[in-house]
Short mmCIF file of C-alpha atoms in Angstrom, two decimals:
data_model
loop_
_atom_site.label_atom_id
_atom_site.label_comp_id
_atom_site.label_asym_id
_atom_site.label_seq_id
_atom_site.Cartn_x
_atom_site.Cartn_y
_atom_site.Cartn_z
CA MET O 146 -12.79 4.10 33.96
CA THR O 147 -10.08 5.49 32.73
CA ALA O 148 -10.16 8.29 29.55
CA ALA O 149 -8.43 5.18 27.46
CA ALA O 150 -11.37 2.79 28.84
CA ALA O 151 -13.87 5.16 28.02
CA ALA O 152 -12.17 6.01 24.41
CA ARG O 153 -12.34 1.70 23.95
CA GLU O 154 -15.95 2.49 24.55
CA THR O 155 -16.80 4.33 21.12
CA VAL O 156 -14.44 2.01 19.12
CA THR O 157 -15.96 1.49 15.68
CA ASP O 158 -14.95 -0.81 12.92
CA ASN O 159 -12.22 0.97 12.54
CA ALA O 160 -8.51 0.44 13.41
CA LEU O 161 -7.94 4.41 11.88
CA GLU O 162 -9.72 7.42 11.88
CA VAL O 163 -8.26 10.63 10.90
CA ARG O 164 -10.67 13.61 11.20
CA ASN O 165 -9.29 17.40 9.04
CA LEU O 166 -5.90 16.45 10.45
CA ARG O 167 -3.61 19.35 8.77
CA LYS O 168 0.48 19.67 8.83
CA VAL O 169 2.43 22.99 9.03
CA TYR O 170 5.59 23.50 8.66
CA LYS O 171 6.85 27.01 10.21
CA GLY O 172 9.43 28.02 7.24
CA THR O 173 12.12 30.18 8.28
CA GLY O 174 13.51 33.57 6.97
CA ASN O 175 11.96 34.36 3.07
CA VAL O 176 11.17 30.58 3.23
CA PRO O 177 7.01 30.75 2.79
CA ASP O 178 5.49 27.65 5.52
CA LYS O 179 4.54 24.11 4.09
CA GLN O 180 1.19 22.56 3.96
CA ALA O 181 2.22 19.03 4.21
CA LEU O 182 -0.99 16.96 5.26
CA LYS O 183 -4.14 19.64 4.23
CA GLY O 184 -7.01 18.25 6.24
CA ILE O 185 -7.12 14.38 5.85
CA ASP O 186 -9.78 12.62 6.41
CA LEU O 187 -9.39 8.77 6.90
CA ASP O 188 -11.09 5.61 7.60
CA VAL O 189 -9.30 2.04 7.44
CA PRO O 190 -11.21 -0.50 8.54
CA ARG O 191 -10.58 -3.06 11.02
CA GLY O 192 -8.81 -5.90 9.64
CA SER O 193 -7.91 -5.07 6.54
CA PHE O 194 -5.36 -5.06 4.32
CA PHE O 195 -4.81 -1.15 3.18
CA ALA O 196 -2.20 0.90 0.88
CA LEU O 197 -1.81 4.56 1.20
CA LEU O 198 0.05 5.29 -1.77
CA GLY O 199 1.61 9.25 -2.89
CA PRO O 200 4.06 10.44 -5.03
CA ASN O 201 7.68 11.60 -3.25
CA GLY O 202 6.14 14.33 -1.03
CA ALA O 203 2.62 14.13 -0.80
CA GLY O 204 3.12 13.53 2.29
CA LYS O 205 2.46 9.83 3.08
CA SER O 206 5.69 9.81 5.96
CA THR O 207 4.24 13.19 7.62
CA LEU O 208 0.87 11.80 8.48
CA ILE O 209 2.76 7.82 10.01
CA ASN O 210 5.44 9.61 11.62
CA ILE O 211 2.03 11.62 13.51
CA LEU O 212 0.48 8.97 14.08
CA ALA O 213 3.84 7.42 15.65
CA GLY O 214 4.10 10.57 17.80
CA LEU O 215 7.25 11.89 15.72
CA VAL O 216 6.01 14.54 14.84
CA ASN O 217 3.08 17.17 16.08
CA LYS O 218 -0.21 17.92 14.45
CA THR O 219 -1.23 21.33 13.47
CA SER O 220 -4.71 20.14 13.68
CA GLY O 221 -7.41 17.79 13.53
CA GLN O 222 -7.78 15.12 14.92
CA ALA O 223 -6.66 11.04 14.63
CA ARG O 224 -7.43 7.70 16.25
CA VAL O 225 -6.00 4.23 16.72
CA CYS O 226 -8.51 1.59 17.35
CA GLY O 227 -10.36 4.65 19.89
CA PHE O 228 -7.52 5.78 21.37
CA ASP O 229 -7.14 9.47 20.95
CA ILE O 230 -3.34 9.84 19.46
CA GLU O 231 -2.76 12.76 21.77
CA GLN O 232 -4.88 11.78 24.84
CA ASP O 233 -5.21 8.64 24.82
CA MET O 234 -1.20 8.28 23.49
CA ARG O 235 0.68 5.17 25.38
CA ALA O 236 -2.50 3.31 24.50
CA ALA O 237 -2.51 4.57 20.31
CA ARG O 238 1.46 4.15 20.62
CA ARG O 239 0.48 0.14 22.66
CA ALA O 240 -1.71 -0.91 19.75
CA LEU O 241 0.10 0.49 16.84
CA GLY O 242 3.20 -0.97 14.70
CA VAL O 243 5.47 1.23 12.02
CA VAL O 244 8.44 0.20 10.15
CA PRO O 245 9.58 2.70 9.39
CA GLN O 246 12.23 3.43 5.87
CA GLU O 247 14.78 3.85 8.17
CA LEU O 248 17.03 1.71 8.89
CA ASN O 249 17.16 3.09 12.21
CA LEU O 250 19.42 -0.25 14.33
CA ASP O 251 21.69 0.10 16.81
CA ALA O 252 24.95 -0.80 15.13
CA PHE O 253 26.37 -3.36 18.13
CA PHE O 254 23.10 -5.17 19.07
CA SER O 255 22.55 -8.68 17.43
CA ALA O 256 19.12 -9.18 16.25
CA ARG O 257 18.05 -11.03 18.88
CA GLU O 258 19.49 -8.03 21.63
CA VAL O 259 17.32 -5.64 19.27
CA MET O 260 14.37 -8.21 19.66
CA GLU O 261 14.58 -8.65 23.07
CA PHE O 262 15.04 -5.22 23.94
CA GLN O 263 11.87 -3.80 22.06
CA ALA O 264 10.04 -5.95 23.50
CA GLY O 265 11.16 -5.20 26.67
CA LEU O 266 9.79 -1.45 25.67
CA TYR O 267 6.99 -2.50 25.50
CA GLY O 268 6.19 -4.23 28.41
CA VAL O 269 5.59 -7.37 27.33
CA PRO O 270 6.61 -10.23 29.63
CA LYS O 271 9.63 -12.53 28.87
CA SER O 272 7.31 -15.99 28.75
CA ALA O 273 4.71 -14.07 26.51
CA ARG O 274 7.96 -13.17 23.41
CA ARG O 275 8.05 -14.69 20.31
CA THR O 276 11.91 -13.07 19.56
CA ASP O 277 12.64 -16.64 17.97
CA GLU O 278 9.54 -17.17 15.63
CA ILE O 279 9.63 -13.98 14.25
CA LEU O 280 13.08 -13.98 13.17
CA ALA O 281 12.16 -17.09 11.37
CA ALA O 282 9.32 -15.99 9.61
CA MET O 283 11.78 -13.33 8.12
CA GLY O 284 14.41 -15.67 7.44
CA LEU O 285 16.78 -14.55 9.78
CA ALA O 286 16.99 -16.82 12.48
CA ASP O 287 20.70 -18.09 11.33
CA LYS O 288 21.15 -14.47 12.07
CA ALA O 289 19.54 -14.24 15.73
CA ASP O 290 23.03 -13.47 17.56
CA SER O 291 24.84 -11.46 14.38
CA TYR O 292 25.21 -7.45 15.17
CA ALA O 293 22.89 -5.30 13.08
CA ARG O 294 25.57 -3.57 11.03
CA THR O 295 26.75 -7.26 9.33
CA LEU O 296 23.72 -7.63 8.31
CA SER O 297 22.98 -6.57 4.49
CA GLY O 298 20.39 -3.90 3.61
CA GLY O 299 17.63 -7.08 2.73
CA MET O 300 18.64 -7.78 6.21
CA ARG O 301 18.04 -4.98 8.07
CA ARG O 302 14.76 -3.97 6.18
CA ARG O 303 13.62 -7.51 7.72
CA LEU O 304 14.83 -6.82 11.45
CA LEU O 305 12.83 -3.71 11.07
CA VAL O 306 10.09 -5.60 10.34
CA ALA O 307 10.55 -8.24 13.02
CA LYS O 308 11.29 -5.57 16.01
CA ALA O 309 7.88 -3.89 14.65
CA MET O 310 5.70 -6.78 15.72
CA VAL O 311 7.39 -8.58 19.08
CA HIS O 312 4.18 -6.32 20.56
CA ARG O 313 1.76 -8.31 18.49
CA PRO O 314 0.35 -5.00 17.58
CA GLU O 315 -3.17 -4.26 16.27
CA VAL O 316 -2.31 -1.97 13.26
CA LEU O 317 0.95 -3.13 11.56
CA ILE O 318 1.99 0.22 8.75
CA LEU O 319 5.10 -0.91 6.96
CA ASP O 320 6.59 2.15 4.86
CA GLU O 321 8.07 0.80 2.30
CA PRO O 322 9.36 -2.50 3.68
CA THR O 323 10.53 -4.26 0.96
CA ALA O 324 12.67 -1.74 -0.84
CA GLY O 325 16.19 -3.73 -1.25
CA VAL O 326 15.16 -7.14 -0.43
CA ASP O 327 15.27 -9.76 -3.03
CA ILE O 328 12.38 -11.41 -4.96
CA GLU O 329 12.00 -14.81 -3.21
CA LEU O 330 12.61 -13.26 0.25
CA ARG O 331 9.93 -10.69 -0.02
CA GLN O 332 8.21 -13.55 -0.81
CA GLN O 333 8.35 -15.36 2.52
CA LEU O 334 7.78 -11.68 4.27
CA TRP O 335 4.62 -11.11 1.84
CA GLU O 336 3.40 -14.28 3.00
CA TYR O 337 4.08 -13.93 7.04
CA ILE O 338 2.53 -9.92 6.44
CA ARG O 339 -1.41 -12.33 4.71
CA LYS O 340 -1.00 -14.58 8.07
CA LEU O 341 -0.95 -12.28 10.58
CA ASN O 342 -3.16 -9.89 8.24
CA ASP O 343 -6.23 -14.10 8.19
CA ASP O 344 -5.57 -13.97 11.68
CA GLY O 345 -6.79 -9.89 11.89
CA THR O 346 -4.01 -7.02 12.40
CA THR O 347 -5.02 -4.11 10.31
CA ILE O 348 -2.23 -3.29 7.85
CA ILE O 349 -1.15 -0.06 6.53
CA LEU O 350 0.96 -0.53 3.76
CA THR O 351 3.14 2.03 1.80
CA THR O 352 5.03 1.82 -1.45
CA HIS O 353 6.14 2.61 -4.75
CA TYR O 354 5.56 -1.14 -5.90
CA LEU O 355 2.53 -0.48 -7.04
CA GLU O 356 2.29 -3.90 -8.20
CA GLU O 357 2.43 -5.19 -4.26
CA ALA O 358 -0.28 -3.36 -3.71
CA GLU O 359 -2.30 -4.02 -6.92
CA GLU O 360 -1.82 -7.78 -5.22
CA LEU O 361 -2.49 -7.81 -1.55
CA CYS O 362 -4.86 -4.73 -0.94
CA ASP O 363 -8.84 -4.50 -0.85
CA GLN O 364 -8.80 -0.54 -0.05
CA ILE O 365 -6.24 1.99 -1.43
CA ALA O 366 -5.80 5.17 -1.15
CA ILE O 367 -3.86 8.10 -3.03
CA ILE O 368 -2.98 10.79 -1.00
CA ASN O 369 -1.25 13.71 -3.84
CA HIS O 370 -0.13 17.30 -2.28
CA GLY O 371 -1.34 16.06 1.72
CA GLU O 372 -4.93 15.66 0.09
CA VAL O 373 -6.70 12.28 -0.60
CA VAL O 374 -7.19 12.61 -3.98
CA ALA O 375 -8.86 8.72 -3.35
CA CYS O 376 -10.25 6.33 -1.51
CA GLU O 377 -11.67 3.04 -2.24
CA THR O 378 -12.03 -0.60 -2.86
CA THR O 379 -9.47 -1.88 -5.25
CA GLU O 380 -11.63 -3.04 -7.57
CA LYS O 381 -13.33 0.13 -7.74
CA LEU O 382 -10.40 2.24 -7.99
CA LEU O 383 -9.58 0.05 -10.97
CA SER O 384 -12.80 0.25 -12.32
CA ARG O 385 -12.61 4.48 -12.81
CA LEU O 386 -10.02 4.32 -15.76
CA ASP O 387 -13.71 2.54 -18.04
CA ALA O 388 -10.78 1.08 -20.41
CA LYS O 389 -9.86 -1.91 -21.48
CA THR O 390 -8.10 -3.15 -24.85
CA VAL O 391 -9.00 -6.77 -27.02
CA THR O 392 -6.55 -7.91 -28.85
CA MET O 393 -7.27 -10.54 -31.45
CA ILE O 394 -4.74 -12.87 -33.93
CA LEU O 395 -6.79 -13.81 -37.24
CA GLY O 396 -6.99 -16.38 -39.05
CA GLU O 397 -6.25 -14.55 -42.13
CA ASP O 398 -4.11 -11.05 -43.44
CA ILE O 399 -5.80 -7.89 -44.16
CA ASP O 400 -3.97 -4.90 -45.59
CA HIS O 401 -7.11 -2.67 -44.67
CA ILE O 402 -9.43 -2.70 -41.76
CA PRO O 403 -13.22 -3.46 -42.38
CA ASP O 404 -15.61 -0.01 -42.69
CA SER O 405 -17.89 -2.18 -40.64
CA LEU O 406 -15.60 -2.30 -37.61
CA THR O 407 -13.75 1.43 -38.42
CA ARG O 408 -16.77 2.71 -34.85
CA PHE O 409 -14.24 1.49 -33.27
CA ASN O 410 -11.62 2.52 -34.31
CA PRO O 411 -9.45 -0.74 -34.49
CA SER O 412 -5.71 -1.18 -35.30
CA LEU O 413 -3.62 -2.84 -37.70
CA LEU O 414 -0.52 -4.34 -36.50
CA HIS O 415 1.49 -6.92 -38.88
CA GLY O 416 -2.19 -7.37 -41.14
CA ARG O 417 -3.52 -10.16 -39.16
CA ARG O 418 -3.43 -8.48 -35.22
CA LEU O 419 -6.06 -6.43 -34.40
CA SER O 420 -6.25 -3.88 -31.94
CA VAL O 421 -9.23 -2.23 -30.41
CA HIS O 422 -8.84 -0.04 -27.37
CA TYR O 423 -12.83 0.54 -25.70
CA LYS O 424 -15.12 1.66 -22.82
CA PRO O 425 -16.54 -0.99 -20.98
CA SER O 426 -19.20 1.54 -20.14
CA GLU O 427 -19.94 2.07 -23.70
CA VAL O 428 -18.99 -1.53 -25.47
CA ALA O 429 -19.68 -4.60 -24.54
CA ILE O 430 -17.33 -6.52 -25.94
CA SER O 431 -18.81 -9.38 -27.92
CA ASP O 432 -20.19 -6.45 -29.99
CA ILE O 433 -17.04 -6.10 -31.24
CA LEU O 434 -16.20 -9.62 -31.50
CA SER O 435 -19.85 -9.93 -33.82
CA GLU O 436 -18.78 -7.25 -35.12
CA VAL O 437 -15.59 -9.26 -36.93
CA SER O 438 -17.29 -11.87 -37.43
CA LYS O 439 -19.84 -10.78 -39.36
CA SER O 440 -17.18 -8.47 -41.69
CA GLY O 441 -15.80 -11.96 -42.48
CA LEU O 442 -13.13 -12.22 -40.42
CA SER O 443 -12.02 -15.84 -38.10
CA ILE O 444 -10.38 -15.50 -34.69
CA ILE O 445 -8.12 -17.77 -33.43
CA ASP O 446 -6.29 -16.07 -30.45
CA LEU O 447 -7.67 -13.40 -28.52
CA THR O 448 -5.95 -11.28 -25.62
CA THR O 449 -7.74 -8.45 -22.76
CA GLU O 450 -6.13 -5.70 -21.29
CA GLU O 451 -7.35 -4.01 -18.90
CA PRO O 452 -4.85 -1.12 -16.65
CA ASP O 453 -3.58 -2.07 -13.37
CA LEU O 454 -3.23 0.08 -10.49
CA GLU O 455 -0.01 2.08 -11.49
CA ASP O 456 -2.87 3.73 -14.61
CA ALA O 457 -4.77 5.14 -11.80
CA PHE O 458 -1.87 5.90 -9.76
CA LEU O 459 -0.83 7.67 -12.15
CA LYS O 460 -4.20 9.79 -13.25
CA MET O 461 -4.43 10.27 -10.46
CA THR O 462 -1.49 11.98 -9.57
CA SER O 463 -0.47 14.10 -12.22
CA SER O 464 -4.04 15.70 -13.54
CA ARG O 465 -3.13 17.54 -9.94
CA ASN O 466 0.27 18.35 -10.52
CA ARG O 467 -0.35 19.89 -14.14
#
């Protein structure tokens, strides 16, 4: 049995397993060493749609480049679908598709030639290639014979995504895939990526469009200063903030807040708009509404707001920057 086959037998339910992964970039002259990764531990379940978030310089790209074999780790372990990235390098790389931030396309290749060349590198038989299917899914069917240098930035970005999928990887890493892509084509891209995920492909997404991560991903890890500061389901991560706002439109103008409501620290806006910020773990919204009713005020409409991923992200990264 080969080493790769033996590793496959010990595969877990995780598509990606990282243990105590460290990367130190050696300084030169008076420049000190730079710790890019400080003992990362991370599990990405098979079949998940996983977000890897962090501010610029947090270590995301270093982690991705180590997994892709572009950067050597200093210490620790990483496995892709059960294959060690060093001991079973080829198997690990076959299991992985990476869409980099950089637009690294050969300017003198057409879109179809880019795809065919990449498929050849991975040993995909011509009968099994899906060049036209993938190009069509990326909205590039009419550009199949156009040189990469003639494509717009958004089209090149989509071609990178297409290129990463030629060998049907079990894990697809998307590093800022929608940067420079317009809204309509972004939706088209996500429709295809969702289908891949539904069919079993594990998706790992890095993005600065946090609303995308919140909408698409079922689990989120946040990296800051080379460390994982959170790794939870999206729902649990958002619930950490324990904050909501209810805004009520009253049926009458009031010039002051009734004494019975002061314990909720409400805000009065424009005479008949009453807003309350509260912690769901401590106060039930029914108690607030009941107290408003008891005070003799009528409510003709109300809205509630919950924290989003941007709020969670800022809280978990800025607190460690201070």
